[in-house]
Amino acid sequence: VRSKLTIKVGVVGGTGYTGVELLRLLAIHDEVEVVAVTSRGESGNPVSSLFPSLRGFLDIDFCDPESTDLSVCDVVFYATPNGIAMQQVPELIAKGVRVIDLAADFRIKDIPTWEKWYGMEHACPELVEKAVYGLCEINREQIKDAKLIANPGCYPTSVQLPLIPLLKKGYISSENIIADCKSGVSGAGRGAVVSSLMSEVNESFKAYGVSGHRHLPEIEQGLSEAANAEVQMVFTPHLVPMNRGILSTIYVDLKDTDAQTIQTYLEDFYKDEEFVDILPFGSLPETRSVKGANMCRIALHQPQGRNKLVIVSVIDNLVKGAAGQAIQNMNIMFGLKDDAGLQMPPLLP
Amino acid sequence: VRSKLTIKVGVVGGTGYTGVELLRLLAIHDEVEVVAVTSRGESGNPVSSLFPSLRGFLDIDFCDPESTDLSVCDVVFYATPNGIAMQQVPELIAKGVRVIDLAADFRIKDIPTWEKWYGMEHACPELVEKAVYGLCEINREQIKDAKLIANPGCYPTSVQLPLIPLLKKGYISSENIIADCKSGVSGAGRGAVVSSLMSEVNESFKAYGVSGHRHLPEIEQGLSEAANAEVQMVFTPHLVPMNRGILSTIYVDLKDTDAQTIQTYLEDFYKDEEFVDILPFGSLPETRSVKGANMCRIALHQPQGRNKLVIVSVIDNLVKGAAGQAIQNMNIMFGLKDDAGLQMPPLLP
Amino acid sequence: VRSKLTIKVGVVGGTGYTGVELLRLLAIHDEVEVVAVTSRGESGNPVSSLFPSLRGFLDIDFCDPESTDLSVCDVVFYATPNGIAMQQVPELIAKGVRVIDLAADFRIKDIPTWEKWYGMEHACPELVEKAVYGLCEINREQIKDAKLIANPGCYPTSVQLPLIPLLKKGYISSENIIADCKSGVSGAGRGAVVSSLMSEVNESFKAYGVSGHRHLPEIEQGLSEAANAEVQMVFTPHLVPMNRGILSTIYVDLKDTDAQTIQTYLEDFYKDEEFVDILPFGSLPETRSVKGANMCRIALHQPQGRNKLVIVSVIDNLVKGAAGQAIQNMNIMFGLKDDAGLQMPPLLP
Amino acid sequence: VRSKLTIKVGVVGGTGYTGVELLRLLAIHDEVEVVAVTSRGESGNPVSSLFPSLRGFLDIDFCDPESTDLSVCDVVFYATPNGIAMQQVPELIAKGVRVIDLAADFRIKDIPTWEKWYGMEHACPELVEKAVYGLCEINREQIKDAKLIANPGCYPTSVQLPLIPLLKKGYISSENIIADCKSGVSGAGRGAVVSSLMSEVNESFKAYGVSGHRHLPEIEQGLSEAANAEVQMVFTPHLVPMNRGILSTIYVDLKDTDAQTIQTYLEDFYKDEEFVDILPFGSLPETRSVKGANMCRIALHQPQGRNKLVIVSVIDNLVKGAAGQAIQNMNIMFGLKDDAGLQMPPLLP
């Protein structure tokens, strides 16, 4: 008998992995009422018929996006493919509904860069300017009053959380940065493509997008702003034969500051944050230590005492890398504590 | 700022998968305070150093079982290997502490049978008689006042929940019952044995214990009581290359009652139970529909309209098959709602 | 410098898992020359660009099925979806080309039954009659002279190899037979469907086709012929989160013959067969013991000395369950030893 | 009826994954007779009882190392833990037996370095000097006449094959080299340790040995020799939830030579090698493209046309990274073609 009264929530595109993860988390959020989950293909069917895991937890049918009035919502989450939200968001914003876009439509401030990497014309460049990049721990103040949140990408979250404070402070070089990142396959979405088949992914490991991946400009934008200079880095994503989890191994050049000072600084920087956990120096975080939870765990290493700092950062790509951070953004926007509805420990094993 | 005041809980043997699952669930149970987690080997170390997934959720050190006074607890969970609880429980019970044993020490009422299958002499047969078999939905009334709960085995939970009502009612034959069961590898525990290595289990599938498995007498005891006659069945466990989950495929002979009547009866039997979900006739439950959650989902089939009923039952072996059911038992014992602390939806994918 | 001169081979439909497995095995078969691999979509591309695993082993391009004259082949393998081979095979047979169909077009002798289960009209019922069911160890004599082989299904191979000799001999009851079968996901093919995605299959387990699966009539046909009476059985397929392998757990009622006699009989029945391995009584075969190899390993159990015989049978669904058995059929048809090109040990781990 | 007459082979330590992989490959090597497989623990048992995958392929019992005269062998493989071979090899060498050590005892030329990283005193430093580092394509001439081969580590094979030619030629900088490497779990061996359990490894990903791993000095030794200067690099191993396969992502600084010239040079360098495959520029090799096969596939990338070359290299850690390369070494030592007994295509999927 929870009093789910405070926030009326709509979810657009509830049939993908980001969508069902949003629903899993929203279903037990005490301050939330889910009033609409849209899907063109599943309209009229119970959400729990597509996702039996939600039977008993969320009793609502998918509704048709055309005939659903989302303006009754306080906030709408877009868990849609890139390019959808930008078509619909202006009208919602105009009606006073706040929006959190889990896709990439509003992440890149430079429109030509966005259009080059995403291969389409942007439908509302004027909103991009006003959108707040929802990396919660970095941009909390702007998020509070935001009308439109660009929820960060999964890889960018794992890479920027450790690097932004260090670049801002000038503790590491802005050159020679390499992010070697590894993700579980749910990051590729629930689309029916051969490359995501079990028999293609399981018992194999590969790099992809080595020559260029859309998260590169997103990360470089964040790092450049932090460094107050143009940062160019190498970003190599890899596909891990597992469902959930991202681990980023980040190589940076030390400048004059020793590794222990950096450790202490980072611990201090995030000491009041519930969802960023700086591990003891030399720790070896596993992705399963954050599975199902809204958490980023970070560890620093200085191999052989040489001049490279190696940073290992883990998140669950569907939680802190997507749905969890989106709800954290909602919590901040609506004056709740960051961890409202997000207090579950990771699932191990 | 939860008021964790009501129930003081001790956990004996907190380093296995059942133990860490108990801790995951207890950590967010509003009515519980975990006052002791014992481990001989890890004594003095923070629980979160062994299980980093619990960092930020459970701030307690392992304590030495020798020097820990568990009599301050309201209830103690034993997540130990078979044969440990029976050594220690009589003293605790005598001091008024209630006990929930997740091992098999108190599950089998017939002492010679227990001693044959478990290969040791029983240390306190008199307590076996008083122990209540903690299959919550079946034995709720006795559980309320129990001092000692024998928490059911994982396979037995998945097999008995569908069969007990049908045998009691006489709707199915008590002969020819076959339970072909499949479990993820966490059921084999966290012991360092070759047969549980990733390279041994992954990308392979096998039956084990075909000629005899300790859960056979446990299941036959429950079914015989329900049928009010000796039930002999075939039970074949298999090992699935995954971490969590049990699916039992159960074959029974129909008697005079048609399958639809059985479906309706079973739905009615469990209609007020939050943790047993009778799916629509002909459904195909997946283990992931209960991953991380205290839930048993059950579906009935009648292939080709012939005389066999096929029952498919899924649980998470670590939750409804162990730690979750143990906490559900605790809830019932202490007058809480069944679902206190157990309200999280399954993790998918 | 092998002398690949003897048999000119064509493969129709080389882009699925059965196709690539055929190519893997044919590439190192000393008596084979692969002269054509057709694919509408990949026509003109090197086979090794789609399957880099074959780089250096098979230097041939996919060719267009329309413009390729397969009548130059001595034998053509169809690794196509159901319903394709029956359109094209009559013309090839007429030209004197021998055909091995790895799909189901020619497996079921009763045309109405086939049409009911496969949902289409059969294009050449007259060829069905002449086709030989290529279960090598059972039908070797007919295979030698066959023009057209219906290569058995994967589940049917694993179930029939142990049961046919026992039913023929009358050692087991023809009633009450249950085959609880588990398969890796490659059996579902390389089609882009949501249900085969890594995130859908991995870390989960399910039954499917419980109410009816196309391999049921195929198995019942074989068992009925062996028993010389109509056999009805229960067949329940399950999906295992792994790429390759089938394990069938088969439950049969003993008649007057004791289990040891049956063990001895089965060992004797298959003593000259290289690809059927009767394990010592009570063994526990794992699917990995046949991974990548043309082999069926079988073990018998009599749980608790009761009246049920439990038979465990393992194959690699892509090898003895598809491509390997197809090549074994070819070997028999062309007077080679069964194991020509099939002598590789299983891959473990 | 193969004429396995040429080479009498002994295997010391046949119960681990490297051992069973050696046996899988030796069992079908036409020029080899396996005369002894030693194991203290399994002495007297058939090899195929421990590894049923070898039933029908290798009919030999494990023998006791104490009572077995290995001097009848032409060559002995050591598939033992580090520190065993160095105790026994001097005597064998003295008796004219050639030795291939798959462990690390003879890999590092600098004895103090070896003793520091392996934590023990070296038993025969004088043999280290004479041992040939068995990276076949690089050291073929010395291998031909070698009495003792130090078979390279798995990671070092994947990293050195692409880098050695480029450093020798001076095409890339010897500074700033980073090797971010990922391995399946079979690389951790068949020892019963918690960290290798299925439930610990599966559905998770982690880095390990970040601060220092024994393969670091081995790789630096090879690269330094190639560069004719001391090379220091960063080497970060990671554990992938799969059985087999290594993928190394290597980051190097370009000097004056453009990437296409480097591509052409590398293709030319390895053009006569059957087991090193330089893929087209910009390719994305998967570990499954080499699963079960003695092969290293390598691809080059120049992300965004910037100054870093990214090299992706894949091997099967148990084949080209261990047993396969060991047999390739044997082939070279005994005047056979490199690919004798090693001609099987990779297993996909």
JSON list of C-alpha atoms in Angstrom, two decimals, chain D residues 65-157:
[
{"chain": "D", "resi": 65, "resn": "PRO", "atom": "CA", "xyz": [55.92, -39.86, -13.07]},
{"chain": "D", "resi": 66, "resn": "GLU", "atom": "CA", "xyz": [58.24, -41.60, -10.60]},
{"chain": "D", "resi": 67, "resn": "SER", "atom": "CA", "xyz": [58.26, -44.96, -12.29]},
{"chain": "D", "resi": 68, "resn": "THR", "atom": "CA", "xyz": [58.08, -43.83, -15.90]},
{"chain": "D", "resi": 69, "resn": "ASP", "atom": "CA", "xyz": [61.21, -43.77, -18.04]},
{"chain": "D", "resi": 70, "resn": "LEU", "atom": "CA", "xyz": [60.72, -40.80, -20.32]},
{"chain": "D", "resi": 71, "resn": "SER", "atom": "CA", "xyz": [64.11, -41.31, -21.94]},
{"chain": "D", "resi": 72, "resn": "VAL", "atom": "CA", "xyz": [62.45, -43.59, -24.52]},
{"chain": "D", "resi": 73, "resn": "CYS", "atom": "CA", "xyz": [60.72, -40.48, -25.87]},
{"chain": "D", "resi": 74, "resn": "ASP", "atom": "CA", "xyz": [61.97, -38.40, -28.74]},
{"chain": "D", "resi": 75, "resn": "VAL", "atom": "CA", "xyz": [60.37, -35.35, -27.24]},
{"chain": "D", "resi": 76, "resn": "VAL", "atom": "CA", "xyz": [58.67, -34.57, -23.95]},
{"chain": "D", "resi": 77, "resn": "PHE", "atom": "CA", "xyz": [56.11, -31.82, -23.41]},
{"chain": "D", "resi": 78, "resn": "TYR", "atom": "CA", "xyz": [55.85, -30.28, -19.96]},
{"chain": "D", "resi": 79, "resn": "ALA", "atom": "CA", "xyz": [52.30, -29.09, -19.30]},
{"chain": "D", "resi": 80, "resn": "THR", "atom": "CA", "xyz": [53.06, -28.61, -15.62]},
{"chain": "D", "resi": 81, "resn": "PRO", "atom": "CA", "xyz": [52.86, -25.70, -13.19]},
{"chain": "D", "resi": 82, "resn": "ASN", "atom": "CA", "xyz": [55.82, -23.31, -13.20]},
{"chain": "D", "resi": 83, "resn": "GLY", "atom": "CA", "xyz": [58.88, -24.67, -11.42]},
{"chain": "D", "resi": 84, "resn": "ILE", "atom": "CA", "xyz": [58.45, -28.36, -12.24]},
{"chain": "D", "resi": 85, "resn": "ALA", "atom": "CA", "xyz": [60.16, -28.65, -15.59]},
{"chain": "D", "resi": 86, "resn": "MET", "atom": "CA", "xyz": [63.37, -26.99, -14.43]},
{"chain": "D", "resi": 87, "resn": "GLN", "atom": "CA", "xyz": [63.78, -29.78, -11.85]},
{"chain": "D", "resi": 88, "resn": "GLN", "atom": "CA", "xyz": [63.57, -32.60, -14.36]},
{"chain": "D", "resi": 89, "resn": "VAL", "atom": "CA", "xyz": [64.64, -31.29, -17.71]},
{"chain": "D", "resi": 90, "resn": "PRO", "atom": "CA", "xyz": [68.44, -31.34, -17.24]},
{"chain": "D", "resi": 91, "resn": "GLU", "atom": "CA", "xyz": [68.43, -35.13, -16.87]},
{"chain": "D", "resi": 92, "resn": "LEU", "atom": "CA", "xyz": [66.23, -35.63, -19.92]},
{"chain": "D", "resi": 93, "resn": "ILE", "atom": "CA", "xyz": [68.31, -33.30, -22.06]},
{"chain": "D", "resi": 94, "resn": "ALA", "atom": "CA", "xyz": [71.41, -35.14, -20.96]},
{"chain": "D", "resi": 95, "resn": "LYS", "atom": "CA", "xyz": [69.86, -38.35, -22.22]},
{"chain": "D", "resi": 96, "resn": "GLY", "atom": "CA", "xyz": [69.24, -36.81, -25.62]},
{"chain": "D", "resi": 97, "resn": "VAL", "atom": "CA", "xyz": [65.52, -36.21, -25.23]},
{"chain": "D", "resi": 98, "resn": "ARG", "atom": "CA", "xyz": [64.26, -32.94, -26.62]},
{"chain": "D", "resi": 99, "resn": "VAL", "atom": "CA", "xyz": [61.95, -30.93, -24.41]},
{"chain": "D", "resi": 100, "resn": "ILE", "atom": "CA", "xyz": [59.19, -28.40, -24.98]},
{"chain": "D", "resi": 101, "resn": "ASP", "atom": "CA", "xyz": [58.18, -26.61, -21.79]},
{"chain": "D", "resi": 102, "resn": "LEU", "atom": "CA", "xyz": [54.73, -25.03, -21.91]},
{"chain": "D", "resi": 103, "resn": "ALA", "atom": "CA", "xyz": [55.29, -23.42, -18.53]},
{"chain": "D", "resi": 104, "resn": "ALA", "atom": "CA", "xyz": [57.46, -20.36, -17.89]},
{"chain": "D", "resi": 105, "resn": "ASP", "atom": "CA", "xyz": [60.63, -21.94, -16.54]},
{"chain": "D", "resi": 106, "resn": "PHE", "atom": "CA", "xyz": [62.84, -21.10, -19.52]},
{"chain": "D", "resi": 107, "resn": "ARG", "atom": "CA", "xyz": [61.19, -18.03, -20.99]},
{"chain": "D", "resi": 108, "resn": "ILE", "atom": "CA", "xyz": [63.07, -15.24, -19.24]},
{"chain": "D", "resi": 109, "resn": "LYS", "atom": "CA", "xyz": [66.76, -14.97, -19.99]},
{"chain": "D", "resi": 110, "resn": "ASP", "atom": "CA", "xyz": [67.60, -12.72, -17.06]},
{"chain": "D", "resi": 111, "resn": "ILE", "atom": "CA", "xyz": [67.63, -15.05, -14.05]},
{"chain": "D", "resi": 112, "resn": "PRO", "atom": "CA", "xyz": [67.11, -12.40, -11.34]},
{"chain": "D", "resi": 113, "resn": "THR", "atom": "CA", "xyz": [64.13, -11.07, -13.24]},
{"chain": "D", "resi": 114, "resn": "TRP", "atom": "CA", "xyz": [62.66, -14.56, -13.50]},
{"chain": "D", "resi": 115, "resn": "GLU", "atom": "CA", "xyz": [63.27, -15.25, -9.83]},
{"chain": "D", "resi": 116, "resn": "LYS", "atom": "CA", "xyz": [61.63, -11.98, -8.82]},
{"chain": "D", "resi": 117, "resn": "TRP", "atom": "CA", "xyz": [58.46, -12.52, -10.84]},
{"chain": "D", "resi": 118, "resn": "TYR", "atom": "CA", "xyz": [58.11, -16.25, -10.18]},
{"chain": "D", "resi": 119, "resn": "GLY", "atom": "CA", "xyz": [59.10, -16.13, -6.53]},
{"chain": "D", "resi": 120, "resn": "MET", "atom": "CA", "xyz": [61.54, -19.05, -6.51]},
{"chain": "D", "resi": 121, "resn": "GLU", "atom": "CA", "xyz": [65.15, -19.84, -7.17]},
{"chain": "D", "resi": 122, "resn": "HIS", "atom": "CA", "xyz": [65.90, -21.16, -10.61]},
{"chain": "D", "resi": 123, "resn": "ALA", "atom": "CA", "xyz": [67.11, -24.76, -10.61]},
{"chain": "D", "resi": 124, "resn": "CYS", "atom": "CA", "xyz": [69.15, -24.71, -13.82]},
{"chain": "D", "resi": 125, "resn": "PRO", "atom": "CA", "xyz": [70.13, -21.25, -15.02]},
{"chain": "D", "resi": 126, "resn": "GLU", "atom": "CA", "xyz": [72.64, -22.76, -17.42]},
{"chain": "D", "resi": 127, "resn": "LEU", "atom": "CA", "xyz": [69.80, -24.34, -19.44]},
{"chain": "D", "resi": 128, "resn": "VAL", "atom": "CA", "xyz": [67.92, -21.06, -19.64]},
{"chain": "D", "resi": 129, "resn": "GLU", "atom": "CA", "xyz": [70.73, -19.69, -21.72]},
{"chain": "D", "resi": 130, "resn": "LYS", "atom": "CA", "xyz": [70.51, -22.58, -24.18]},
{"chain": "D", "resi": 131, "resn": "ALA", "atom": "CA", "xyz": [66.74, -22.68, -24.37]},
{"chain": "D", "resi": 132, "resn": "VAL", "atom": "CA", "xyz": [65.14, -21.29, -27.50]},
{"chain": "D", "resi": 133, "resn": "TYR", "atom": "CA", "xyz": [62.09, -19.06, -27.13]},
{"chain": "D", "resi": 134, "resn": "GLY", "atom": "CA", "xyz": [59.59, -20.90, -29.27]},
{"chain": "D", "resi": 135, "resn": "LEU", "atom": "CA", "xyz": [57.77, -18.07, -31.01]},
{"chain": "D", "resi": 136, "resn": "CYS", "atom": "CA", "xyz": [57.76, -20.09, -34.19]},
{"chain": "D", "resi": 137, "resn": "GLU", "atom": "CA", "xyz": [57.46, -17.44, -36.89]},
{"chain": "D", "resi": 138, "resn": "ILE", "atom": "CA", "xyz": [60.15, -15.28, -35.31]},
{"chain": "D", "resi": 139, "resn": "ASN", "atom": "CA", "xyz": [62.70, -17.86, -34.18]},
{"chain": "D", "resi": 140, "resn": "ARG", "atom": "CA", "xyz": [62.21, -20.69, -36.68]},
{"chain": "D", "resi": 141, "resn": "GLU", "atom": "CA", "xyz": [65.89, -21.16, -37.47]},
{"chain": "D", "resi": 142, "resn": "GLN", "atom": "CA", "xyz": [66.99, -21.59, -33.86]},
{"chain": "D", "resi": 143, "resn": "ILE", "atom": "CA", "xyz": [64.00, -23.83, -33.15]},
{"chain": "D", "resi": 144, "resn": "LYS", "atom": "CA", "xyz": [65.08, -26.36, -35.78]},
{"chain": "D", "resi": 145, "resn": "ASP", "atom": "CA", "xyz": [68.13, -27.39, -33.79]},
{"chain": "D", "resi": 146, "resn": "ALA", "atom": "CA", "xyz": [66.89, -26.65, -30.31]},
{"chain": "D", "resi": 147, "resn": "LYS", "atom": "CA", "xyz": [67.14, -29.22, -27.56]},
{"chain": "D", "resi": 148, "resn": "LEU", "atom": "CA", "xyz": [64.90, -27.21, -25.26]},
{"chain": "D", "resi": 149, "resn": "ILE", "atom": "CA", "xyz": [62.03, -24.96, -26.22]},
{"chain": "D", "resi": 150, "resn": "ALA", "atom": "CA", "xyz": [60.53, -22.36, -23.94]},
{"chain": "D", "resi": 151, "resn": "ASN", "atom": "CA", "xyz": [57.01, -22.27, -25.35]},
{"chain": "D", "resi": 152, "resn": "PRO", "atom": "CA", "xyz": [55.77, -18.66, -25.19]},
{"chain": "D", "resi": 153, "resn": "GLY", "atom": "CA", "xyz": [53.00, -17.48, -22.90]},
{"chain": "D", "resi": 154, "resn": "CYS", "atom": "CA", "xyz": [49.56, -16.91, -24.33]},
{"chain": "D", "resi": 155, "resn": "TYR", "atom": "CA", "xyz": [49.40, -13.14, -23.91]},
{"chain": "D", "resi": 156, "resn": "PRO", "atom": "CA", "xyz": [53.02, -12.73, -25.10]},
{"chain": "D", "resi": 157, "resn": "THR", "atom": "CA", "xyz": [52.26, -14.64, -28.30]}
]
